[in-house]
CSV table of C-alpha atoms and ligand atoms in Angstrom, one decimal:
chain,number,residue,atom,x,y,z
A,1,UNK,CA,90.1,106.9,100.8
A,2,UNK,CA,91.0,107.7,96.4
A,3,UNK,CA,93.4,105.2,94.6
A,4,UNK,CA,95.8,104.6,91.8
A,5,UNK,CA,96.3,101.2,90.3
A,6,UNK,CA,98.9,100.8,87.9
A,7,UNK,CA,98.8,98.2,85.2
A,8,UNK,CA,96.2,97.0,81.8
A,9,UNK,CA,95.1,93.6,81.6
A,10,UNK,CA,93.8,90.5,83.4
A,11,UNK,CA,95.1,90.8,87.0
A,12,UNK,CA,93.9,95.1,87.3
A,13,UNK,CA,90.6,94.8,86.1
A,14,UNK,CA,89.9,91.9,88.9
A,15,UNK,CA,91.9,93.8,91.1
A,16,UNK,CA,89.7,96.6,90.1
A,17,UNK,CA,86.2,95.1,90.5
A,18,UNK,CA,87.4,93.8,94.2
A,19,UNK,CA,88.2,97.5,95.1
A,20,UNK,CA,85.3,98.9,93.8
A,21,UNK,CA,83.0,97.2,96.1
A,22,UNK,CA,85.0,98.0,98.7
A,23,UNK,CA,82.7,101.1,101.5
A,24,UNK,CA,85.8,102.9,101.7
A,25,UNK,CA,86.7,103.5,98.3
A,26,UNK,CA,86.8,106.9,97.1
A,27,UNK,CA,87.6,107.4,93.6
A,28,UNK,CA,89.0,105.0,91.8
A,29,UNK,CA,92.4,105.6,89.2
A,30,UNK,CA,93.9,103.3,86.8
A,31,UNK,CA,97.0,103.6,84.7
A,32,UNK,CA,97.1,102.7,81.7
A,33,UNK,CA,93.2,100.1,82.5
A,34,UNK,CA,91.3,98.8,79.7
A,35,UNK,CA,88.3,99.2,78.3
A,36,UNK,CA,86.5,97.2,80.8
A,37,UNK,CA,88.2,98.5,83.6
A,38,UNK,CA,87.0,101.6,82.0
A,39,UNK,CA,83.0,100.6,83.9
A,40,UNK,CA,84.6,100.6,87.0
A,41,UNK,CA,88.0,103.4,87.5
A,42,UNK,CA,88.7,106.2,85.3
A,43,UNK,CA,91.8,105.7,83.3
A,44,UNK,CA,94.7,107.4,82.8
A,45,UNK,CA,98.0,106.9,80.9
A,46,UNK,CA,100.7,107.5,83.2
A,47,UNK,CA,104.6,106.1,82.6
A,48,UNK,CA,104.7,103.6,86.3
A,49,UNK,CA,109.0,104.1,85.5
A,50,UNK,CA,108.6,107.9,84.9
A,51,UNK,CA,108.4,107.9,89.1
A,52,UNK,CA,107.8,111.9,89.5
A,53,UNK,CA,104.9,112.2,86.9
A,54,UNK,CA,103.1,108.6,89.6
A,55,UNK,CA,104.0,110.8,92.5
A,56,UNK,CA,103.4,114.3,90.9
A,57,UNK,CA,99.3,112.6,89.1
A,58,UNK,CA,98.9,111.2,93.8
A,59,UNK,CA,99.9,114.5,94.3
A,60,UNK,CA,97.2,116.8,92.3
A,61,UNK,CA,94.8,114.2,92.0
A,62,UNK,CA,94.7,113.8,96.3
A,63,UNK,CA,95.8,110.2,95.2
A,64,UNK,CA,96.6,108.5,98.9
A,65,UNK,CA,97.4,104.5,98.0
A,66,UNK,CA,98.1,103.2,94.8
A,67,UNK,CA,98.9,99.7,94.1
A,68,UNK,CA,101.2,97.5,91.8
A,69,UNK,CA,100.0,95.2,89.7
A,70,UNK,CA,102.6,94.4,87.7
A,71,UNK,CA,105.8,93.3,88.5
A,72,UNK,CA,108.0,95.8,86.4
A,73,UNK,CA,107.1,98.5,88.1
A,74,UNK,CA,108.3,96.6,91.7
A,75,UNK,CA,111.9,96.0,90.4
A,76,UNK,CA,112.1,99.4,88.4
A,77,UNK,CA,112.0,101.3,91.8
A,78,UNK,CA,108.4,102.9,91.9
A,79,UNK,CA,107.3,101.7,95.5
A,80,UNK,CA,110.9,102.9,96.7
A,81,UNK,CA,109.9,106.0,95.6
A,82,UNK,CA,106.3,106.5,96.3
A,83,UNK,CA,108.0,105.6,100.8
A,84,UNK,CA,110.0,108.9,99.6
A,85,UNK,CA,106.9,111.0,99.4
A,86,UNK,CA,105.1,109.5,102.5
A,87,UNK,CA,102.4,107.8,99.9
A,88,UNK,CA,101.5,104.1,101.3
A,89,UNK,CA,101.3,101.1,99.0
A,90,UNK,CA,100.7,97.7,97.3
A,91,UNK,CA,103.8,96.4,96.9
A,92,UNK,CA,107.7,95.4,98.3
A,93,UNK,CA,110.3,97.8,97.9
A,94,UNK,CA,113.3,97.2,95.0
A,95,UNK,CA,115.1,95.4,97.5
A,96,UNK,CA,112.3,93.2,98.0
A,97,UNK,CA,111.1,92.2,94.6
A,98,UNK,CA,114.5,91.0,94.1
A,99,UNK,CA,112.6,88.1,95.2
A,100,UNK,CA,111.2,87.4,91.1
A,101,UNK,CA,114.1,90.0,90.1
A,102,UNK,CA,116.7,87.6,90.0
A,103,UNK,CA,116.0,83.8,89.8
A,104,UNK,CA,120.1,83.5,91.9
A,105,UNK,CA,118.8,84.9,94.4
A,106,UNK,CA,116.3,83.8,95.6
A,107,UNK,CA,118.3,80.4,95.3
A,108,UNK,CA,120.8,82.0,97.4
A,109,UNK,CA,117.9,82.6,100.1
A,110,UNK,CA,116.5,78.9,100.0
A,111,UNK,CA,120.5,77.7,100.1
A,112,UNK,CA,120.9,80.2,103.0
A,113,UNK,CA,117.5,78.7,105.2
A,114,UNK,CA,117.1,76.1,104.2
A,115,UNK,CA,114.4,76.1,102.0
A,116,UNK,CA,112.9,73.6,99.6
A,117,UNK,CA,113.6,74.3,96.1
A,118,UNK,CA,115.4,72.4,93.5
A,119,UNK,CA,119.1,71.5,93.4
A,120,UNK,CA,120.9,74.3,91.0
A,121,UNK,CA,123.7,76.3,89.7
A,122,UNK,CA,124.2,79.9,88.7
A,123,UNK,CA,126.7,80.7,86.8
A,124,UNK,CA,127.9,84.6,84.5
A,125,UNK,CA,129.9,82.1,81.6
A,126,UNK,CA,128.5,79.9,79.3
A,127,UNK,CA,132.1,77.9,78.9
A,128,UNK,CA,131.5,77.3,83.0
A,129,UNK,CA,127.2,76.8,83.3
A,130,UNK,CA,128.6,74.2,80.3
A,131,UNK,CA,131.0,72.4,82.7
A,132,UNK,CA,128.2,72.5,85.4
A,133,UNK,CA,125.9,70.6,82.1
A,134,UNK,CA,128.7,67.0,83.8
A,135,UNK,CA,127.0,67.0,86.3
A,136,UNK,CA,123.5,66.9,85.3
A,137,UNK,CA,120.7,64.8,85.1
A,138,UNK,CA,117.8,65.7,82.1
A,139,UNK,CA,115.6,66.5,82.2
A,140,UNK,CA,117.2,69.4,83.6
A,141,UNK,CA,115.9,73.3,83.3
A,142,UNK,CA,118.5,76.7,82.2
A,143,UNK,CA,116.7,79.8,83.3
A,144,UNK,CA,117.9,83.5,82.5
A,145,UNK,CA,118.3,85.7,86.4
A,146,UNK,CA,115.9,87.7,85.2
A,147,UNK,CA,112.9,89.5,84.1
A,148,UNK,CA,112.0,87.8,80.8
A,149,UNK,CA,108.3,87.8,80.5
A,150,UNK,CA,107.7,84.3,81.3
A,151,UNK,CA,110.0,83.2,78.1
A,152,UNK,CA,113.3,82.9,80.0
A,153,UNK,CA,112.7,79.5,80.9
A,154,UNK,CA,113.9,75.8,79.3
A,155,UNK,CA,113.0,72.0,80.6
A,156,UNK,CA,116.4,71.0,78.3
A,157,UNK,CA,116.3,67.1,77.8
A,158,UNK,CA,119.3,66.4,76.1
A,159,UNK,CA,122.3,68.4,76.5
A,160,UNK,CA,122.8,69.8,73.5
A,161,UNK,CA,119.0,71.5,74.5
A,162,UNK,CA,121.1,72.6,78.1
A,163,UNK,CA,124.1,73.9,75.7
A,164,UNK,CA,121.8,75.7,73.0
A,165,UNK,CA,119.6,77.5,76.2
A,166,UNK,CA,122.6,78.4,77.8
A,167,UNK,CA,123.7,79.9,74.3
A,168,UNK,CA,120.5,82.7,73.5
A,169,UNK,CA,120.6,83.5,77.2
A,170,UNK,CA,124.2,84.9,76.4
A,171,UNK,CA,123.7,85.6,73.3
A,172,UNK,CA,121.0,88.6,74.5
A,173,UNK,CA,118.0,86.3,74.0
A,174,UNK,CA,116.5,87.9,77.2
A,175,UNK,CA,118.8,91.2,77.6
A,176,UNK,CA,120.5,92.1,80.6
A,177,UNK,CA,118.0,89.6,82.1
A,178,UNK,CA,120.0,87.1,80.7
A,179,UNK,CA,123.6,87.7,82.1
A,180,UNK,CA,123.1,84.8,84.4
A,181,UNK,CA,121.8,81.5,84.1
A,182,UNK,CA,120.6,79.3,86.9
A,183,UNK,CA,120.6,76.2,85.8
A,184,UNK,CA,118.3,73.5,88.1
A,185,UNK,CA,117.4,70.4,89.2
A,186,UNK,CA,113.7,68.8,87.1
A,187,UNK,CA,111.3,68.4,89.6
A,188,UNK,CA,108.2,66.3,89.6
A,189,UNK,CA,105.4,66.5,90.9
A,190,UNK,CA,102.0,68.8,90.3
A,191,UNK,CA,102.2,72.4,89.9
A,192,UNK,CA,100.5,74.8,92.2
A,193,UNK,CA,100.2,78.3,92.7
A,194,UNK,CA,99.8,79.9,96.3
A,195,UNK,CA,99.6,83.2,97.8
A,196,UNK,CA,99.8,85.3,100.9
A,197,UNK,CA,99.4,88.4,102.1
A,198,UNK,CA,103.0,89.9,104.1
A,199,UNK,CA,103.4,92.8,106.3
A,200,UNK,CA,106.6,93.2,106.6
A,201,UNK,CA,106.3,90.7,109.4
A,202,UNK,CA,103.1,89.0,109.7
A,203,UNK,CA,102.1,86.9,107.2
A,204,UNK,CA,98.2,85.9,106.0
A,205,UNK,CA,97.8,83.3,103.9
A,206,UNK,CA,95.3,83.6,101.0
A,207,UNK,CA,94.3,80.9,98.2
A,208,UNK,CA,95.5,78.0,96.6
A,209,UNK,CA,94.7,78.6,92.6
A,210,UNK,CA,96.1,76.4,89.4
A,211,UNK,CA,97.1,77.7,86.4
A,212,UNK,CA,97.3,76.1,82.5
A,213,UNK,CA,100.3,77.5,80.9
A,214,UNK,CA,100.8,75.4,78.1
A,215,UNK,CA,98.9,77.1,75.1
A,216,UNK,CA,97.5,73.5,73.7
A,217,UNK,CA,94.5,71.5,75.3
A,218,UNK,CA,95.8,68.4,76.7
A,219,UNK,CA,99.0,70.6,78.2
A,220,UNK,CA,100.8,70.7,74.7
A,221,UNK,CA,102.5,72.8,73.3
A,222,UNK,CA,104.6,76.6,74.3
A,223,UNK,CA,104.3,78.4,77.4
A,224,UNK,CA,102.0,80.3,77.4
A,225,UNK,CA,101.5,84.1,80.6
A,226,UNK,CA,99.2,81.1,81.8
A,227,UNK,CA,95.5,80.2,78.9
A,228,UNK,CA,93.3,79.4,82.7
A,229,UNK,CA,93.5,78.4,86.1
A,230,UNK,CA,91.1,78.0,89.5
A,231,UNK,CA,91.3,77.7,92.2
A,232,UNK,CA,91.3,75.9,95.2
A,233,UNK,CA,93.8,73.7,93.6
A,234,UNK,CA,92.9,70.6,94.6
A,235,UNK,CA,97.0,69.1,95.3
A,236,UNK,CA,96.8,71.9,98.5
A,237,UNK,CA,95.3,69.8,101.1
A,238,UNK,CA,95.8,71.4,104.5
A,239,UNK,CA,98.5,70.1,105.2
A,240,UNK,CA,100.0,70.7,102.2
A,241,UNK,CA,98.4,74.6,102.6
A,242,UNK,CA,100.6,75.0,106.4
A,243,UNK,CA,103.4,72.7,104.8
A,244,UNK,CA,104.5,75.5,102.5
A,245,UNK,CA,103.4,77.8,105.0
A,246,UNK,CA,105.9,77.0,107.4
A,247,UNK,CA,108.7,75.4,105.5
A,248,UNK,CA,108.8,78.0,102.3
A,249,UNK,CA,106.5,81.3,103.4
A,250,UNK,CA,107.0,82.7,106.7
A,251,UNK,CA,110.8,81.4,106.1
A,252,UNK,CA,111.2,83.0,103.2
A,253,UNK,CA,109.9,86.6,105.4
A,254,UNK,CA,111.4,86.0,108.2
A,255,UNK,CA,114.6,85.8,105.5
A,256,UNK,CA,114.4,89.0,104.2
A,257,UNK,CA,113.6,90.9,107.7
A,258,UNK,CA,116.2,90.0,109.6
A,259,UNK,CA,118.6,91.2,106.3
A,260,UNK,CA,116.7,94.1,106.8
A,261,UNK,CA,114.7,94.1,103.2
A,262,UNK,CA,111.4,93.0,104.9
A,263,UNK,CA,108.7,91.6,102.1
A,264,UNK,CA,105.5,94.0,102.1
A,265,UNK,CA,102.9,92.3,99.8
A,266,UNK,CA,101.8,89.5,98.9
A,267,UNK,CA,105.1,87.0,97.3
A,268,UNK,CA,103.4,84.4,95.2
A,269,UNK,CA,105.0,80.8,94.6
A,270,UNK,CA,104.7,78.6,92.4
A,271,UNK,CA,105.5,74.9,93.7
A,272,UNK,CA,105.9,72.4,93.0
A,273,UNK,CA,104.2,68.6,95.4
A,274,UNK,CA,106.8,66.4,94.6
A,275,UNK,CA,105.8,62.1,96.8
A,276,UNK,CA,108.4,64.8,99.5
A,277,UNK,CA,106.0,67.8,100.1
A,278,UNK,CA,106.5,71.6,98.7
A,279,UNK,CA,109.2,72.5,96.6
A,280,UNK,CA,109.3,75.6,95.6
A,281,UNK,CA,110.0,76.4,91.4
A,282,UNK,CA,109.8,80.5,91.9
A,283,UNK,CA,108.6,83.4,93.1
A,284,UNK,CA,106.9,86.2,92.0
A,285,UNK,CA,106.5,89.5,94.4
A,286,UNK,CA,103.1,90.7,92.9
A,287,UNK,CA,99.3,89.3,92.0
A,288,UNK,CA,99.2,86.4,89.2
A,289,UNK,CA,97.5,87.1,86.3
A,290,UNK,CA,95.0,84.5,85.4
A,291,UNK,CA,95.2,83.8,88.7
A,292,UNK,CA,93.0,87.1,90.6
A,293,UNK,CA,90.9,86.1,88.2
A,294,UNK,CA,89.6,83.1,90.4
A,295,UNK,CA,90.7,85.0,94.0
A,296,UNK,CA,89.6,87.8,93.4
A,297,UNK,CA,85.3,85.6,92.8
A,298,UNK,CA,86.4,83.7,96.5
A,299,UNK,CA,87.4,86.3,98.0
A,300,UNK,CA,84.1,87.6,100.6
A,301,UNK,CA,86.6,89.9,102.3
A,302,UNK,CA,87.6,93.8,101.9
A,303,UNK,CA,91.0,93.5,99.5
A,304,UNK,CA,91.3,97.4,100.2
A,305,UNK,CA,91.2,96.3,103.6
A,306,UNK,CA,93.9,93.7,103.4
A,307,UNK,CA,96.3,95.4,101.1
A,308,UNK,CA,95.5,98.5,103.7
A,309,UNK,CA,96.6,96.4,106.8
A,310,UNK,CA,99.2,95.0,104.4
A,311,UNK,CA,100.9,98.3,104.0
A,312,UNK,CA,100.2,99.6,107.5
A,313,UNK,CA,102.2,96.3,109.5
A,314,UNK,CA,99.0,95.4,110.9
A,315,UNK,CA,97.9,92.0,108.5
A,316,UNK,CA,97.9,90.6,112.2
A,317,UNK,CA,95.0,91.7,112.9
A,318,UNK,CA,93.1,91.0,109.3
A,319,UNK,CA,92.2,87.8,108.7
A,320,UNK,CA,90.1,86.7,105.2
A,321,UNK,CA,87.8,85.0,104.3
A,322,UNK,CA,87.0,82.8,101.2
A,323,UNK,CA,84.0,81.8,99.7
A,324,UNK,CA,83.9,77.9,100.4
A,325,UNK,CA,82.5,78.2,96.1
A,326,UNK,CA,84.9,77.7,93.2
A,327,UNK,CA,86.1,79.9,90.8
A,328,UNK,CA,87.7,79.1,87.0
A,329,UNK,CA,88.7,81.0,84.6
A,330,UNK,CA,89.2,80.4,80.3
A,331,UNK,CA,91.4,82.4,78.6
A,332,UNK,CA,90.9,84.0,75.3
A,333,UNK,CA,93.9,84.5,73.2
A,334,UNK,CA,94.2,86.6,69.3
A,335,UNK,CA,95.5,84.0,67.2
A,336,UNK,CA,99.0,83.5,67.2
A,337,UNK,CA,99.0,83.7,70.1
A,338,UNK,CA,101.6,83.1,71.6
A,339,UNK,CA,104.0,84.2,68.7
A,340,UNK,CA,102.5,87.5,68.1
A,341,UNK,CA,98.8,87.7,68.1
A,342,UNK,CA,96.5,89.2,65.4
A,343,UNK,CA,95.3,93.0,66.6
A,344,UNK,CA,91.9,94.7,65.4
A,345,UNK,CA,89.8,91.5,65.2
A,346,UNK,CA,86.5,92.4,66.5
A,347,UNK,CA,84.6,90.8,69.8
A,348,UNK,CA,81.2,91.4,70.3
A,349,UNK,CA,78.3,89.6,72.6
A,350,UNK,CA,80.8,89.8,76.1
A,351,UNK,CA,78.2,91.7,77.7
A,352,UNK,CA,75.4,89.1,76.8
A,353,UNK,CA,78.2,86.5,78.6
A,354,UNK,CA,78.7,89.2,81.5
A,355,UNK,CA,74.9,89.2,82.5
A,356,UNK,CA,75.3,85.0,83.1
A,357,UNK,CA,74.8,84.3,86.5
A,358,UNK,CA,78.2,84.0,88.7
A,359,UNK,CA,80.2,85.4,85.2
A,360,UNK,CA,82.8,88.4,85.0
A,361,UNK,CA,84.7,88.4,82.2
A,362,UNK,CA,87.0,90.8,82.5
A,363,UNK,CA,89.8,92.8,80.6
A,364,UNK,CA,93.4,91.1,79.5
A,365,UNK,CA,94.3,92.7,76.7
A,366,UNK,CA,91.5,94.4,74.7
A,367,UNK,CA,91.0,98.5,72.9
A,368,UNK,CA,87.3,100.1,72.4
A,369,UNK,CA,88.3,101.9,69.1
A,370,UNK,CA,84.7,103.7,68.0
A,371,UNK,CA,82.1,101.5,70.9
A,372,UNK,CA,83.2,98.6,69.6
A,373,UNK,CA,85.8,96.0,71.3
A,374,UNK,CA,88.7,95.2,69.6
A,375,UNK,CA,91.9,92.4,70.1
A,376,UNK,CA,94.8,94.4,71.0
A,377,UNK,CA,97.0,92.5,72.6
A,378,UNK,CA,97.5,88.3,73.1
A,379,UNK,CA,95.8,86.8,75.9
A,380,UNK,CA,92.3,89.7,75.6
A,381,UNK,CA,89.8,88.2,77.1
A,382,UNK,CA,89.4,86.2,81.0
A,383,UNK,CA,85.9,84.7,81.2
A,384,UNK,CA,85.3,84.1,84.9
A,385,UNK,CA,82.6,81.8,86.8
A,386,UNK,CA,81.9,80.7,89.9
A,387,UNK,CA,80.3,77.9,91.2
A,388,UNK,CA,80.0,74.7,94.5
A,389,UNK,CA,82.7,73.0,92.5
A,390,UNK,CA,85.7,72.6,89.9
A,391,UNK,CA,82.8,70.9,87.3
A,392,UNK,CA,80.4,73.7,87.5
A,393,UNK,CA,82.0,77.1,87.9
A,394,UNK,CA,83.9,74.9,84.4
A,395,UNK,CA,80.6,73.9,82.6
A,396,UNK,CA,79.0,78.0,83.6
A,397,UNK,CA,82.5,79.6,82.4
A,398,UNK,CA,82.2,77.5,79.4
A,399,UNK,CA,78.7,78.8,78.8
A,400,UNK,CA,79.9,82.5,79.1
A,401,UNK,CA,82.0,81.6,76.6
A,402,UNK,CA,80.0,80.3,73.9
A,403,UNK,CA,78.0,83.8,74.0
A,404,UNK,CA,81.4,85.6,73.0
A,405,UNK,CA,81.2,86.1,68.7
A,406,UNK,CA,84.4,86.4,68.7
A,407,UNK,CA,86.3,85.1,64.9
A,408,UNK,CA,89.8,86.3,65.6
A,409,UNK,CA,90.2,83.7,69.0
A,410,UNK,CA,91.0,80.6,70.1
A,411,UNK,CA,90.7,78.9,74.4
A,412,UNK,CA,91.5,76.4,75.8
A,413,UNK,CA,88.8,73.8,75.9
A,414,UNK,CA,89.6,71.6,78.7
A,415,UNK,CA,90.8,74.1,81.8
A,416,UNK,CA,90.1,73.1,84.8
A,417,UNK,CA,90.6,69.4,83.6
A,418,UNK,CA,93.7,68.1,87.0
A,419,UNK,CA,90.5,69.1,89.3
A,420,UNK,CA,88.0,67.2,87.8
A,421,UNK,CA,89.8,64.7,87.5
A,422,UNK,CA,90.4,63.5,89.9
A,423,UNK,CA,86.5,63.4,91.4
B,501,LIG,P1,108.9,80.1,86.4
B,501,LIG,O1,109.3,80.6,85.1
B,501,LIG,O2,110.3,79.8,86.6
B,501,LIG,O3,107.5,80.0,87.3
B,501,LIG,O4,108.6,78.4,85.4
B,501,LIG,C1,108.2,78.8,84.0
B,501,LIG,C2,107.5,76.8,84.0
B,501,LIG,O5,108.9,75.4,83.8
B,501,LIG,C3,107.3,76.7,85.4
B,501,LIG,O6,105.7,77.1,85.6
B,501,LIG,C4,107.2,75.5,86.1
B,501,LIG,O7,106.3,74.9,84.7
B,501,LIG,C5,108.3,74.3,85.2
B,501,LIG,N1,109.2,74.3,86.0
B,501,LIG,C6,110.6,76.0,85.8
B,501,LIG,N2,111.4,75.1,87.2
B,501,LIG,C7,111.1,73.8,87.0
B,501,LIG,C8,111.9,72.2,87.8
B,501,LIG,N3,112.3,73.0,88.4
B,501,LIG,N4,111.6,71.2,87.6
B,501,LIG,C9,110.7,70.9,87.0
B,501,LIG,N5,109.1,72.4,86.5
B,501,LIG,C10,110.2,73.3,86.6
B,502,LIG,N1,100.2,82.9,85.8
B,502,LIG,C1,101.5,82.8,86.2
B,502,LIG,C2,101.6,84.4,86.2
B,502,LIG,O1,101.2,85.5,86.4
B,502,LIG,O2,103.0,84.7,86.4
């Protein structure tokens, strides 16, 4: 089977790495891909928002399965166009992708179906949003409704900060994504990421992970797309996992099916594990980045088989096998990230790092120039390792990091601290 993978990040490199291990795979093509993916797949430039071009490409290259990595093409309806053309795909429809595309949509769904989440209000103008602040305790959380590349969330410590966040949203700081705001209760607890595959009706749990969102050590400084992750997340005990499936994930999948917009793909629940149990912070309708890098290192089963079952509605017959080992990934970012990252600095030693046993270096934002690898984004590499424990995986991942010679980059040295601190 010939597969087209859409995307260019560390997540897609990890997916390509795992798909390439499937005996079912014929050719693998990635659009646009990156220099790391180029070792595993043919990389082509294709605009995923040009649905007709993607469909033409599939027909011309006998591609019978399309895996969509990032959220934007999902929210943009690429899978709907593929469905109309009879091309099998992994990823939800545009209407099911609303679970990520609109925070207000998800909050309303949670309210209607009794799914635990932070109490909230949803507003289309600044005056009403500000009036609602009078009912809130601080800190409170102000969110742009739509996709804002992880930048649309402000934890406001005071009413003045919350008002400034509301004004920023409605003055267009996040474009169309800020046409509505959600204001919600601040949840206390430990965050975890949880992944499940859904075929529209059946749901099977994947695994848990924990991400480090802040740029600085000890979880300080501005939020990023994620500076590192590990799996499993110790806070996701068997009980917490069962509660998450029963109280959050299954009711959501059932609700989407009942509404006539069944969810097919991977549902990524961002959770706060509170004193009352798991609460939903947000949904993503695709794999996490960098969580995928650690998930793929632990997945023993054939990813392509699982993805096909998700598309075919046969997930009930699939059982995923996971390694008992832990995996940990350290994101190596370009100086300046999460502001404006410095591009074009040369990176050496990637092969030496990847040559270590139980280590994979996934490319996230690199470019090949005359046989050299240079930085071409904010998050540039995801240096990933496994070990019997998170501590062992961490030691190995940093050993690999230390083989990389990149004066223009930086990474956190404390990825995994929370998990390691528990043991
Ligand atoms: P989101 O983009 O919705 O995942 O939010 C980004 C980050 O903001 C989350 O990973 C949390 O750390 C934090 N956050 C969002 N909503 C809440 C909330 N209701 N209570 C506490 N923290 C939150
Ligand atoms: N690491 C968080 C995300 O992929 O949204």
